Amino acid sequence: MTSIADRPDQKKETGERAWIAAIRDVLDRPLTSYHIVLGATGLLLVLGLMMVLSASSVLSLRVYGSSYTIFSRQLIWAAAGLPMAYVASRMTARHFRMLAYPALLGSTFLLVLTYIPGLGVGVNGNTNWLSLGGPLQIQPSEFAKLAMVMWCADLYARKEKLLTQWKHLLVPMVPVCGLVIAIVIGQHDLGTALVLMAVMIGMIWVVGAPARLFTTTIAVVGGVATYFVFAEKYRMQRVTSFLNPFGDPTGVGWQAYHSFYALSTGGWWGVGIGNSRQKWSNLPEAHTDFIFSVIGEELGLVGSLTVLALFLTLAYAGVRIATRNTQPFVRYAAAGITVWLMSQTLVNLGAVIGLLPIVGIPLPLLSYGGSALLPTLIAIGMLLSFAKAEPGAQAALKETRRPRFGWLPSRRTYK
């Protein structure tokens, strides 16, 4: 006679419980956040380098005479950013707090320099680049994102006991952040300004602002953004194109039309790496703002969903780090970094798939651009540092550094 334990449905339920228990065991480990951030970032960075090479090869050959010039530059930026991320991962919250005010002042100063003729460089109608001599240029607004997160986290950590009062939630945070955003808007860079607005709103939400104050802030920021959209004709054209992307496929709808075409022709598995047809002068900014379209075309729906899964994994790790730490600065900074990276990801992907107007911002870790990659990698290093501050993480790290073989002498015996 078959016992209850031998029934197939009972065995299936037991197996599911074992899987759930195994997953919980992995998630409860002290270094889980650290490994998730490291793994997801590493995969996105490698995929980004690979796709930059593929998406930029045609443009690079036409402009520079070599298919590898743009890729080589991105590789150099990545090689420069990884040591910075490593240094950041070895720093503590005290070090970041010491750098918060200098970072904000320095990035704001660089933003102001873009208004000086001869220093500010215009690209696609936005004067948001700063010339450092020769071909070297940086985009200060990218560094302002990280600086704003660090400064807001430090400010709120100092005011931890006063955050029950609405004035301490908004002053001086909103005026200072509003000034930085106004400078970026003056550069005609509405896309970056929207991300900075998202960071500002996100930080207010993270510290536990009342619902009325939070919704009022969103309404005010939304009104400001709407005003600047209607203030410029080309922005209105982008909104019109967003509402009807196929109304003018040879004009303002060109990018959206070819982005949809690239995604639709990718199918399940894509046309293969390097075989994109839209990168042959059909899709503008294929290696920067619209690199996800090339991913969808060459790697298909499976590759696109994998990218989304990696970003969601990174977001989960950021939220996990913010909720598991007890230090106020670490909680606010980890949450701010997560809001920054995920809001930028949503704005970029929303424009690529037609859910949002095209505002022209890069996809973190994937798009070409050293000015965007460097602060992003530094932020990832900060998350790694914060992950090591989780309960039990330091003890787990010391355990992993011990010799794996019992017959080896302890490091303490060496002279």
mmCIF file of C-alpha atoms in Angstrom:
data_model
loop_
_atom_site.group_PDB
_atom_site.id
_atom_site.type_symbol
_atom_site.label_atom_id
_atom_site.label_comp_id
_atom_site.label_asym_id
_atom_site.label_seq_id
_atom_site.Cartn_x
_atom_site.Cartn_y
_atom_site.Cartn_z
ATOM 1 C CA MET A 1 0.000 0.000 0.000
ATOM 2 C CA THR A 2 1.307 3.465 -0.918
ATOM 3 C CA SER A 3 1.834 5.731 2.054
ATOM 4 C CA ILE A 4 0.876 9.391 2.059
ATOM 5 C CA ALA A 5 4.567 10.362 1.948
ATOM 6 C CA ASP A 6 5.001 8.365 -1.262
ATOM 7 C CA ARG A 7 2.249 10.151 -3.188
ATOM 8 C CA PRO A 8 3.478 12.203 -6.210
ATOM 9 C CA ASP A 9 1.715 15.372 -5.071
ATOM 10 C CA GLN A 10 3.270 15.045 -1.621
ATOM 11 C CA LYS A 11 6.734 14.576 -3.118
ATOM 12 C CA LYS A 12 6.201 17.619 -5.368
ATOM 13 C CA GLU A 13 5.173 19.763 -2.390
ATOM 14 C CA THR A 14 8.195 18.568 -0.429
ATOM 15 C CA GLY A 15 10.475 19.413 -3.348
ATOM 16 C CA GLU A 16 9.001 22.916 -3.664
ATOM 17 C CA ARG A 17 9.514 23.504 0.033
ATOM 18 C CA ALA A 18 13.123 22.380 -0.310
ATOM 19 C CA TRP A 19 13.681 24.854 -3.161
ATOM 20 C CA ILE A 20 12.095 27.681 -1.186
ATOM 21 C CA ALA A 21 14.212 26.814 1.844
ATOM 22 C CA ALA A 22 17.365 26.761 -0.311
ATOM 23 C CA ILE A 23 16.548 30.184 -1.808
ATOM 24 C CA ARG A 24 15.871 31.634 1.620
ATOM 25 C CA ASP A 25 19.149 30.209 2.866
ATOM 26 C CA VAL A 26 21.042 31.936 0.045
ATOM 27 C CA LEU A 27 19.238 35.249 0.571
ATOM 28 C CA ASP A 28 19.870 35.160 4.318
ATOM 29 C CA ARG A 29 23.629 34.945 3.891
ATOM 30 C CA PRO A 30 25.528 38.090 4.971
ATOM 31 C CA LEU A 31 27.335 38.578 1.650
ATOM 32 C CA THR A 32 24.363 37.999 -0.647
ATOM 33 C CA SER A 33 23.940 41.713 -1.426
ATOM 34 C CA TYR A 34 27.654 42.051 -2.153
ATOM 35 C CA HIS A 35 27.661 39.134 -4.586
ATOM 36 C CA ILE A 36 24.448 40.257 -6.307
ATOM 37 C CA VAL A 37 25.777 43.766 -6.947
ATOM 38 C CA LEU A 38 29.117 42.420 -8.129
ATOM 39 C CA GLY A 39 27.590 39.785 -10.407
ATOM 40 C CA ALA A 40 24.856 41.928 -11.966
ATOM 41 C CA THR A 41 27.230 44.852 -12.553
ATOM 42 C CA GLY A 42 29.903 42.633 -14.059
ATOM 43 C CA LEU A 43 27.454 41.034 -16.497
ATOM 44 C CA LEU A 44 25.955 44.381 -17.527
ATOM 45 C CA LEU A 45 29.386 45.939 -18.011
ATOM 46 C CA VAL A 46 30.667 43.071 -20.161
ATOM 47 C CA LEU A 47 27.457 43.045 -22.195
ATOM 48 C CA GLY A 48 27.692 46.810 -22.559
ATOM 49 C CA LEU A 49 31.218 46.663 -23.946
ATOM 50 C CA MET A 50 30.199 43.932 -26.361
ATOM 51 C CA MET A 51 27.147 45.831 -27.587
ATOM 52 C CA VAL A 52 29.013 49.162 -27.859
ATOM 53 C CA LEU A 53 31.462 47.404 -30.172
ATOM 54 C CA SER A 54 28.637 46.022 -32.273
ATOM 55 C CA ALA A 55 26.428 49.135 -32.321
ATOM 56 C CA SER A 56 29.251 51.612 -33.005
ATOM 57 C CA SER A 57 31.293 49.651 -35.534
ATOM 58 C CA VAL A 58 29.668 51.164 -38.640
ATOM 59 C CA LEU A 59 29.727 54.750 -37.346
ATOM 60 C CA SER A 60 33.273 54.340 -36.060
ATOM 61 C CA LEU A 61 34.485 53.032 -39.420
ATOM 62 C CA ARG A 62 32.835 55.892 -41.302
ATOM 63 C CA VAL A 63 34.069 58.664 -38.975
ATOM 64 C CA TYR A 64 37.441 57.390 -37.737
ATOM 65 C CA GLY A 65 38.434 54.806 -40.341
ATOM 66 C CA SER A 66 38.395 51.956 -37.818
ATOM 67 C CA SER A 67 35.519 49.909 -36.462
ATOM 68 C CA TYR A 68 37.166 49.727 -33.038
ATOM 69 C CA THR A 69 37.837 53.399 -32.197
ATOM 70 C CA ILE A 70 34.649 54.096 -30.238
ATOM 71 C CA PHE A 71 34.839 50.711 -28.537
ATOM 72 C CA SER A 72 38.461 51.331 -27.580
ATOM 73 C CA ARG A 73 37.504 54.607 -25.931
ATOM 74 C CA GLN A 74 34.755 52.903 -23.961
ATOM 75 C CA LEU A 75 37.192 50.190 -22.929
ATOM 76 C CA ILE A 76 39.603 52.842 -21.669
ATOM 77 C CA TRP A 77 36.829 54.494 -19.652
ATOM 78 C CA ALA A 78 35.888 51.131 -18.163
ATOM 79 C CA ALA A 79 39.530 50.415 -17.327
ATOM 80 C CA ALA A 80 39.723 53.801 -15.586
ATOM 81 C CA GLY A 81 36.423 53.370 -13.771
ATOM 82 C CA LEU A 82 36.988 49.888 -12.346
ATOM 83 C CA PRO A 83 39.894 50.965 -10.083
ATOM 84 C CA MET A 84 37.738 53.869 -8.895
ATOM 85 C CA ALA A 85 34.943 51.433 -8.084
ATOM 86 C CA TYR A 86 37.426 49.252 -6.196
ATOM 87 C CA VAL A 87 38.697 52.210 -4.167
ATOM 88 C CA ALA A 88 35.104 53.220 -3.395
ATOM 89 C CA SER A 89 34.324 49.676 -2.266
ATOM 90 C CA ARG A 90 37.180 49.902 0.251
ATOM 91 C CA MET A 91 36.033 53.224 1.688
ATOM 92 C CA THR A 92 33.674 53.672 4.621
ATOM 93 C CA ALA A 93 30.617 55.827 5.167
ATOM 94 C CA ARG A 94 32.766 58.374 6.988
ATOM 95 C CA HIS A 95 34.939 58.862 3.889
ATOM 96 C CA PHE A 96 31.918 59.392 1.633
ATOM 97 C CA ARG A 97 30.414 61.887 4.032
ATOM 98 C CA MET A 98 33.672 63.847 4.042
ATOM 99 C CA LEU A 99 33.483 64.016 0.234
ATOM 100 C CA ALA A 100 29.791 64.919 -0.007
ATOM 101 C CA TYR A 101 30.089 68.723 0.153
ATOM 102 C CA PRO A 102 33.261 68.947 -2.011
ATOM 103 C CA ALA A 103 31.606 66.692 -4.604
ATOM 104 C CA LEU A 104 28.471 68.843 -4.781
ATOM 105 C CA LEU A 105 30.396 72.117 -4.913
ATOM 106 C CA GLY A 106 32.845 70.738 -7.474
ATOM 107 C CA SER A 107 30.186 69.333 -9.792
ATOM 108 C CA THR A 108 28.151 72.554 -9.538
ATOM 109 C CA PHE A 109 31.244 74.584 -10.386
ATOM 110 C CA LEU A 110 31.851 72.421 -13.450
ATOM 111 C CA LEU A 111 28.214 72.872 -14.477
ATOM 112 C CA VAL A 112 28.604 76.651 -14.310
ATOM 113 C CA LEU A 113 31.757 76.464 -16.462
ATOM 114 C CA THR A 114 29.699 75.048 -19.343
ATOM 115 C CA TYR A 115 28.102 78.499 -19.690
ATOM 116 C CA ILE A 116 31.466 80.097 -20.475
ATOM 117 C CA PRO A 117 32.091 80.450 -24.222
ATOM 118 C CA GLY A 118 35.010 78.314 -25.303
ATOM 119 C CA LEU A 119 34.584 75.896 -22.412
ATOM 120 C CA GLY A 120 30.992 74.824 -22.906
ATOM 121 C CA VAL A 121 30.471 72.525 -25.875
ATOM 122 C CA GLY A 122 27.099 72.019 -27.535
ATOM 123 C CA VAL A 123 26.042 68.528 -28.623
ATOM 124 C CA ASN A 124 22.653 67.905 -30.281
ATOM 125 C CA GLY A 125 21.333 71.252 -29.075
ATOM 126 C CA ASN A 126 22.448 70.793 -25.456
ATOM 127 C CA THR A 127 25.364 72.833 -24.109
ATOM 128 C CA ASN A 128 26.082 70.326 -21.380
ATOM 129 C CA TRP A 129 29.657 69.305 -22.200
ATOM 130 C CA LEU A 130 32.845 70.842 -20.827
ATOM 131 C CA SER A 131 35.995 70.946 -22.925
ATOM 132 C CA LEU A 132 39.178 69.973 -21.068
ATOM 133 C CA GLY A 133 41.445 70.593 -24.018
ATOM 134 C CA GLY A 134 41.852 68.650 -27.232
ATOM 135 C CA PRO A 135 39.338 65.848 -27.785
ATOM 136 C CA LEU A 136 38.778 65.313 -24.047
ATOM 137 C CA GLN A 137 35.317 66.399 -22.907
ATOM 138 C CA ILE A 138 33.203 65.573 -19.866
ATOM 139 C CA GLN A 139 29.547 65.993 -18.998
ATOM 140 C CA PRO A 140 29.451 67.496 -15.470
ATOM 141 C CA SER A 141 25.743 66.765 -15.007
ATOM 142 C CA GLU A 142 26.530 63.034 -14.866
ATOM 143 C CA PHE A 143 28.811 63.595 -11.886
ATOM 144 C CA ALA A 144 26.189 65.894 -10.335
ATOM 145 C CA LYS A 145 23.838 62.910 -10.009
ATOM 146 C CA LEU A 146 26.252 61.081 -7.709
ATOM 147 C CA ALA A 147 27.173 64.264 -5.858
ATOM 148 C CA MET A 148 23.507 65.079 -5.203
ATOM 149 C CA VAL A 149 22.867 61.613 -3.764
ATOM 150 C CA MET A 150 25.891 61.834 -1.462
ATOM 151 C CA TRP A 151 25.051 65.339 -0.276
ATOM 152 C CA CYS A 152 21.364 64.591 0.365
ATOM 153 C CA ALA A 153 22.250 61.401 2.253
ATOM 154 C CA ASP A 154 24.737 63.272 4.439
ATOM 155 C CA LEU A 155 22.297 66.123 5.030
ATOM 156 C CA TYR A 156 19.476 63.836 6.087
ATOM 157 C CA ALA A 157 21.818 61.752 8.243
ATOM 158 C CA ARG A 158 22.795 64.903 10.131
ATOM 159 C CA LYS A 159 19.117 65.803 10.540
ATOM 160 C CA GLU A 160 18.015 62.300 11.486
ATOM 161 C CA LYS A 161 16.236 63.424 14.675
ATOM 162 C CA LEU A 162 14.589 66.425 12.995
ATOM 163 C CA LEU A 163 13.023 64.704 9.988
ATOM 164 C CA THR A 164 9.603 64.601 11.618
ATOM 165 C CA GLN A 165 9.336 68.328 10.826
ATOM 166 C CA TRP A 166 8.465 69.114 7.216
ATOM 167 C CA LYS A 167 10.753 72.148 7.010
ATOM 168 C CA HIS A 168 13.803 69.991 7.745
ATOM 169 C CA LEU A 169 12.737 67.607 4.995
ATOM 170 C CA LEU A 170 12.714 70.389 2.408
ATOM 171 C CA VAL A 171 15.239 72.994 3.620
ATOM 172 C CA PRO A 172 17.945 73.317 2.435
ATOM 173 C CA MET A 173 17.621 70.167 0.344
ATOM 174 C CA VAL A 174 15.016 71.369 -2.181
ATOM 175 C CA PRO A 175 16.544 74.838 -2.804
ATOM 176 C CA VAL A 176 20.048 73.418 -3.313
ATOM 177 C CA CYS A 177 18.900 70.560 -5.543
ATOM 178 C CA GLY A 178 16.586 72.978 -7.368
ATOM 179 C CA LEU A 179 19.556 75.213 -8.138
ATOM 180 C CA VAL A 180 21.524 72.300 -9.627
ATOM 181 C CA ILE A 181 18.493 71.226 -11.665
ATOM 182 C CA ALA A 182 17.960 74.790 -12.884
ATOM 183 C CA ILE A 183 21.561 74.959 -14.111
ATOM 184 C CA VAL A 184 21.075 71.679 -16.003
ATOM 185 C CA ILE A 185 17.812 72.905 -17.521
ATOM 186 C CA GLY A 186 19.658 76.043 -18.627
ATOM 187 C CA GLN A 187 21.907 73.716 -20.631
ATOM 188 C CA HIS A 188 18.740 72.515 -22.444
ATOM 189 C CA ASP A 189 19.313 69.020 -21.037
ATOM 190 C CA LEU A 190 15.799 68.133 -19.906
ATOM 191 C CA GLY A 191 16.549 64.379 -19.783
ATOM 192 C CA THR A 192 19.266 64.720 -17.141
ATOM 193 C CA ALA A 193 17.134 67.271 -15.288
ATOM 194 C CA LEU A 194 14.308 64.717 -15.079
ATOM 195 C CA VAL A 195 16.655 62.164 -13.547
ATOM 196 C CA LEU A 196 17.870 64.738 -11.006
ATOM 197 C CA MET A 197 14.248 65.561 -10.196
ATOM 198 C CA ALA A 198 13.580 61.854 -9.670
ATOM 199 C CA VAL A 199 16.554 61.667 -7.308
ATOM 200 C CA MET A 200 15.275 64.663 -5.330
ATOM 201 C CA ILE A 201 11.759 63.222 -5.054
ATOM 202 C CA GLY A 202 13.143 59.780 -4.263
ATOM 203 C CA MET A 203 15.249 61.088 -1.400
ATOM 204 C CA ILE A 204 12.214 62.867 0.074
ATOM 205 C CA TRP A 205 10.275 59.608 -0.128
ATOM 206 C CA VAL A 206 13.128 57.538 1.330
ATOM 207 C CA VAL A 207 13.346 59.612 4.503
ATOM 208 C CA GLY A 208 9.644 59.062 5.120
ATOM 209 C CA ALA A 209 7.975 62.291 4.068
ATOM 210 C CA PRO A 210 4.210 62.471 4.765
ATOM 211 C CA ALA A 211 1.998 61.518 1.843
ATOM 212 C CA ARG A 212 0.642 65.068 1.475
ATOM 213 C CA LEU A 213 4.121 66.590 1.305
ATOM 214 C CA PHE A 214 5.333 63.886 -1.079
ATOM 215 C CA THR A 215 2.421 64.270 -3.495
ATOM 216 C CA THR A 216 2.709 68.067 -3.378
ATOM 217 C CA THR A 217 6.393 67.817 -4.296
ATOM 218 C CA ILE A 218 5.576 65.510 -7.201
ATOM 219 C CA ALA A 219 2.886 67.913 -8.424
ATOM 220 C CA VAL A 220 5.235 70.898 -8.294
ATOM 221 C CA VAL A 221 8.068 69.037 -10.048
ATOM 222 C CA GLY A 222 5.620 67.710 -12.646
ATOM 223 C CA GLY A 223 4.333 71.216 -13.280
ATOM 224 C CA VAL A 224 7.858 72.558 -13.740
ATOM 225 C CA ALA A 225 8.734 69.748 -16.136
ATOM 226 C CA THR A 226 5.538 70.334 -18.125
ATOM 227 C CA TYR A 227 6.302 74.044 -18.399
ATOM 228 C CA PHE A 228 9.758 73.417 -19.843
ATOM 229 C CA VAL A 229 8.350 70.861 -22.275
ATOM 230 C CA PHE A 230 5.912 73.432 -23.660
ATOM 231 C CA ALA A 231 8.562 76.173 -23.620
ATOM 232 C CA GLU A 232 10.558 74.657 -26.494
ATOM 233 C CA LYS A 233 9.166 73.707 -29.881
ATOM 234 C CA TYR A 234 11.460 70.723 -30.388
ATOM 235 C CA ARG A 235 10.379 69.272 -27.019
ATOM 236 C CA MET A 236 6.756 69.605 -28.028
ATOM 237 C CA GLN A 237 7.578 67.806 -31.255
ATOM 238 C CA ARG A 238 9.069 64.953 -29.246
ATOM 239 C CA VAL A 239 5.900 64.684 -27.178
ATOM 240 C CA THR A 240 3.785 64.756 -30.331
ATOM 241 C CA SER A 241 5.984 62.079 -31.849
ATOM 242 C CA PHE A 242 5.646 59.998 -28.680
ATOM 243 C CA LEU A 243 1.855 60.120 -28.881
ATOM 244 C CA ASN A 244 1.916 59.169 -32.581
ATOM 245 C CA PRO A 245 5.385 57.769 -33.461
ATOM 246 C CA PHE A 246 4.284 56.690 -36.939
ATOM 247 C CA GLY A 247 2.779 60.065 -37.852
ATOM 248 C CA ASP A 248 6.096 61.408 -39.170
ATOM 249 C CA PRO A 249 8.480 58.430 -39.594
ATOM 250 C CA THR A 250 10.884 60.411 -41.781
ATOM 251 C CA GLY A 251 10.992 63.443 -39.462
ATOM 252 C CA VAL A 252 10.653 63.723 -35.688
ATOM 253 C CA GLY A 253 9.463 60.107 -35.495
ATOM 254 C CA TRP A 254 12.589 58.734 -37.166
ATOM 255 C CA GLN A 255 14.292 57.482 -33.985
ATOM 256 C CA ALA A 256 11.159 55.937 -32.505
ATOM 257 C CA TYR A 257 10.177 54.309 -35.804
ATOM 258 C CA HIS A 258 13.534 52.607 -36.314
ATOM 259 C CA SER A 259 13.780 51.699 -32.639
ATOM 260 C CA PHE A 260 10.477 49.824 -32.892
ATOM 261 C CA TYR A 261 11.608 48.218 -36.132
ATOM 262 C CA ALA A 262 14.845 46.993 -34.549
ATOM 263 C CA LEU A 263 13.010 45.495 -31.569
ATOM 264 C CA SER A 264 10.327 43.877 -33.734
ATOM 265 C CA THR A 265 12.788 42.211 -36.119
ATOM 266 C CA GLY A 266 14.813 40.654 -33.295
ATOM 267 C CA GLY A 267 12.283 37.888 -32.670
ATOM 268 C CA TRP A 268 12.935 35.471 -29.826
ATOM 269 C CA TRP A 269 16.682 34.980 -30.259
ATOM 270 C CA GLY A 270 17.739 37.948 -32.387
ATOM 271 C CA VAL A 271 19.589 38.192 -35.664
ATOM 272 C CA GLY A 272 22.960 37.529 -34.022
ATOM 273 C CA ILE A 273 25.634 39.713 -32.470
ATOM 274 C CA GLY A 274 27.037 42.140 -35.026
ATOM 275 C CA ASN A 275 24.212 41.557 -37.522
ATOM 276 C CA SER A 276 22.019 44.549 -36.699
ATOM 277 C CA ARG A 277 20.667 46.270 -39.770
ATOM 278 C CA GLN A 278 19.396 49.409 -38.036
ATOM 279 C CA LYS A 279 22.874 50.495 -36.952
ATOM 280 C CA TRP A 280 23.709 51.140 -40.628
ATOM 281 C CA SER A 281 22.783 54.841 -40.379
ATOM 282 C CA ASN A 282 19.084 54.091 -39.754
ATOM 283 C CA LEU A 283 19.058 54.382 -35.960
ATOM 284 C CA PRO A 284 20.688 57.571 -34.601
ATOM 285 C CA GLU A 285 22.653 57.225 -31.343
ATOM 286 C CA ALA A 286 22.621 53.441 -31.685
ATOM 287 C CA HIS A 287 25.579 53.033 -29.318
ATOM 288 C CA THR A 288 24.344 55.532 -26.720
ATOM 289 C CA ASP A 289 20.678 56.345 -26.079
ATOM 290 C CA PHE A 290 19.269 53.539 -28.255
ATOM 291 C CA ILE A 291 21.657 50.720 -27.469
ATOM 292 C CA PHE A 292 18.779 48.683 -26.048
ATOM 293 C CA SER A 293 17.190 48.690 -29.507
ATOM 294 C CA VAL A 294 20.327 47.063 -30.914
ATOM 295 C CA ILE A 295 20.286 44.572 -28.038
ATOM 296 C CA GLY A 296 16.699 43.687 -28.882
ATOM 297 C CA GLU A 297 17.545 43.292 -32.559
ATOM 298 C CA GLU A 298 20.713 41.242 -32.125
ATOM 299 C CA LEU A 299 19.864 39.247 -28.986
ATOM 300 C CA GLY A 300 16.098 39.114 -29.365
ATOM 301 C CA LEU A 301 13.417 39.047 -26.705
ATOM 302 C CA VAL A 302 15.425 36.621 -24.595
ATOM 303 C CA GLY A 303 18.411 38.963 -24.509
ATOM 304 C CA SER A 304 16.208 41.983 -23.788
ATOM 305 C CA LEU A 305 14.486 40.225 -20.883
ATOM 306 C CA THR A 306 17.874 39.158 -19.548
ATOM 307 C CA VAL A 307 18.986 42.792 -19.458
ATOM 308 C CA LEU A 308 15.768 43.751 -17.650
ATOM 309 C CA ALA A 309 16.309 40.915 -15.171
ATOM 310 C CA LEU A 310 19.843 42.132 -14.434
ATOM 311 C CA PHE A 311 18.617 45.669 -13.750
ATOM 312 C CA LEU A 312 15.834 44.344 -11.511
ATOM 313 C CA THR A 313 18.400 42.225 -9.676
ATOM 314 C CA LEU A 314 20.583 45.283 -9.154
ATOM 315 C CA ALA A 315 17.559 47.227 -7.893
ATOM 316 C CA TYR A 316 16.710 44.425 -5.467
ATOM 317 C CA ALA A 317 20.259 44.466 -4.130
ATOM 318 C CA GLY A 318 20.157 48.239 -3.657
ATOM 319 C CA VAL A 319 16.886 48.078 -1.720
ATOM 320 C CA ARG A 320 18.202 45.148 0.308
ATOM 321 C CA ILE A 321 21.347 47.069 1.270
ATOM 322 C CA ALA A 322 19.299 50.134 2.232
ATOM 323 C CA THR A 323 16.919 48.156 4.437
ATOM 324 C CA ARG A 324 19.476 45.925 6.146
ATOM 325 C CA ASN A 325 21.842 48.678 7.286
ATOM 326 C CA THR A 326 21.396 50.653 10.485
ATOM 327 C CA GLN A 327 23.545 53.686 9.630
ATOM 328 C CA PRO A 328 21.326 56.543 8.383
ATOM 329 C CA PHE A 329 23.821 57.764 5.774
ATOM 330 C CA VAL A 330 24.256 54.267 4.344
ATOM 331 C CA ARG A 331 20.501 53.723 4.142
ATOM 332 C CA TYR A 332 19.846 57.034 2.410
ATOM 333 C CA ALA A 333 22.833 56.817 0.060
ATOM 334 C CA ALA A 334 22.081 53.228 -1.003
ATOM 335 C CA ALA A 335 18.436 54.112 -1.626
ATOM 336 C CA GLY A 336 19.422 57.285 -3.502
ATOM 337 C CA ILE A 337 21.833 55.416 -5.769
ATOM 338 C CA THR A 338 19.134 52.843 -6.496
ATOM 339 C CA VAL A 339 16.567 55.549 -7.307
ATOM 340 C CA TRP A 340 19.070 57.312 -9.581
ATOM 341 C CA LEU A 341 20.111 54.241 -11.577
ATOM 342 C CA MET A 342 16.623 52.755 -11.853
ATOM 343 C CA SER A 343 14.906 56.044 -12.785
ATOM 344 C CA GLN A 344 17.490 56.604 -15.519
ATOM 345 C CA THR A 345 16.979 53.040 -16.701
ATOM 346 C CA LEU A 346 13.202 53.476 -16.790
ATOM 347 C CA VAL A 347 13.403 56.779 -18.697
ATOM 348 C CA ASN A 348 15.785 55.289 -21.262
ATOM 349 C CA LEU A 349 13.883 52.042 -21.759
ATOM 350 C CA GLY A 350 10.554 53.865 -21.760
ATOM 351 C CA ALA A 351 11.743 56.035 -24.648
ATOM 352 C CA VAL A 352 13.158 53.068 -26.561
ATOM 353 C CA ILE A 353 9.960 51.006 -26.382
ATOM 354 C CA GLY A 354 7.630 53.974 -26.865
ATOM 355 C CA LEU A 355 6.169 54.342 -23.371
ATOM 356 C CA LEU A 356 7.842 57.726 -22.737
ATOM 357 C CA PRO A 357 8.993 60.639 -24.913
ATOM 358 C CA ILE A 358 12.582 60.581 -26.151
ATOM 359 C CA VAL A 359 14.704 62.773 -23.867
ATOM 360 C CA GLY A 360 18.166 61.478 -24.727
ATOM 361 C CA ILE A 361 19.811 59.883 -21.699
ATOM 362 C CA PRO A 362 22.119 56.833 -21.664
ATOM 363 C CA LEU A 363 21.336 53.394 -20.289
ATOM 364 C CA PRO A 364 23.508 52.808 -17.186
ATOM 365 C CA LEU A 365 26.511 50.478 -17.673
ATOM 366 C CA LEU A 366 25.475 49.678 -21.253
ATOM 367 C CA SER A 367 25.532 52.893 -23.281
ATOM 368 C CA TYR A 368 28.706 54.483 -24.594
ATOM 369 C CA GLY A 369 30.097 57.423 -22.653
ATOM 370 C CA GLY A 370 32.810 57.826 -20.062
ATOM 371 C CA SER A 371 31.112 60.719 -18.267
ATOM 372 C CA ALA A 372 28.165 58.433 -17.508
ATOM 373 C CA LEU A 373 30.195 55.290 -16.845
ATOM 374 C CA LEU A 374 32.660 56.699 -14.302
ATOM 375 C CA PRO A 375 30.150 58.006 -11.717
ATOM 376 C CA THR A 376 28.032 54.899 -12.216
ATOM 377 C CA LEU A 377 30.959 52.609 -11.410
ATOM 378 C CA ILE A 378 31.861 54.747 -8.388
ATOM 379 C CA ALA A 379 28.247 54.427 -7.210
ATOM 380 C CA ILE A 380 28.472 50.659 -7.657
ATOM 381 C CA GLY A 381 31.643 50.712 -5.548
ATOM 382 C CA MET A 382 29.711 52.581 -2.863
ATOM 383 C CA LEU A 383 27.005 49.906 -2.905
ATOM 384 C CA LEU A 384 29.686 47.240 -2.490
ATOM 385 C CA SER A 385 31.100 49.165 0.459
ATOM 386 C CA PHE A 386 27.647 49.460 2.010
ATOM 387 C CA ALA A 387 26.986 45.758 1.407
ATOM 388 C CA LYS A 388 30.065 44.942 3.473
ATOM 389 C CA ALA A 389 28.563 46.972 6.317
ATOM 390 C CA GLU A 390 25.525 44.701 6.580
ATOM 391 C CA PRO A 391 25.157 42.607 9.753
ATOM 392 C CA GLY A 392 27.594 39.691 9.700
ATOM 393 C CA ALA A 393 29.209 40.732 6.412
ATOM 394 C CA GLN A 394 32.618 41.606 7.888
ATOM 395 C CA ALA A 395 32.820 38.305 9.738
ATOM 396 C CA ALA A 396 31.842 36.453 6.559
ATOM 397 C CA LEU A 397 34.539 38.292 4.584
ATOM 398 C CA LYS A 398 37.188 37.324 7.135
ATOM 399 C CA GLU A 399 36.011 33.737 6.938
ATOM 400 C CA THR A 400 36.346 33.652 3.149
ATOM 401 C CA ARG A 401 39.919 34.962 3.365
ATOM 402 C CA ARG A 402 41.106 32.067 5.525
ATOM 403 C CA PRO A 403 43.160 29.246 3.920
ATOM 404 C CA ARG A 404 40.957 26.609 2.329
ATOM 405 C CA PHE A 405 43.127 23.681 3.370
ATOM 406 C CA GLY A 406 43.334 22.753 7.013
ATOM 407 C CA TRP A 407 46.974 21.670 6.809
ATOM 408 C CA LEU A 408 48.087 25.165 5.753
ATOM 409 C CA PRO A 409 49.389 27.326 8.614
ATOM 410 C CA SER A 410 47.410 30.393 9.646
ATOM 411 C CA ARG A 411 48.500 33.717 8.191
ATOM 412 C CA ARG A 412 49.212 34.902 11.717
ATOM 413 C CA THR A 413 52.167 32.472 11.968
ATOM 414 C CA TYR A 414 54.053 34.164 9.152
ATOM 415 C CA LYS A 415 56.748 36.673 10.167
#
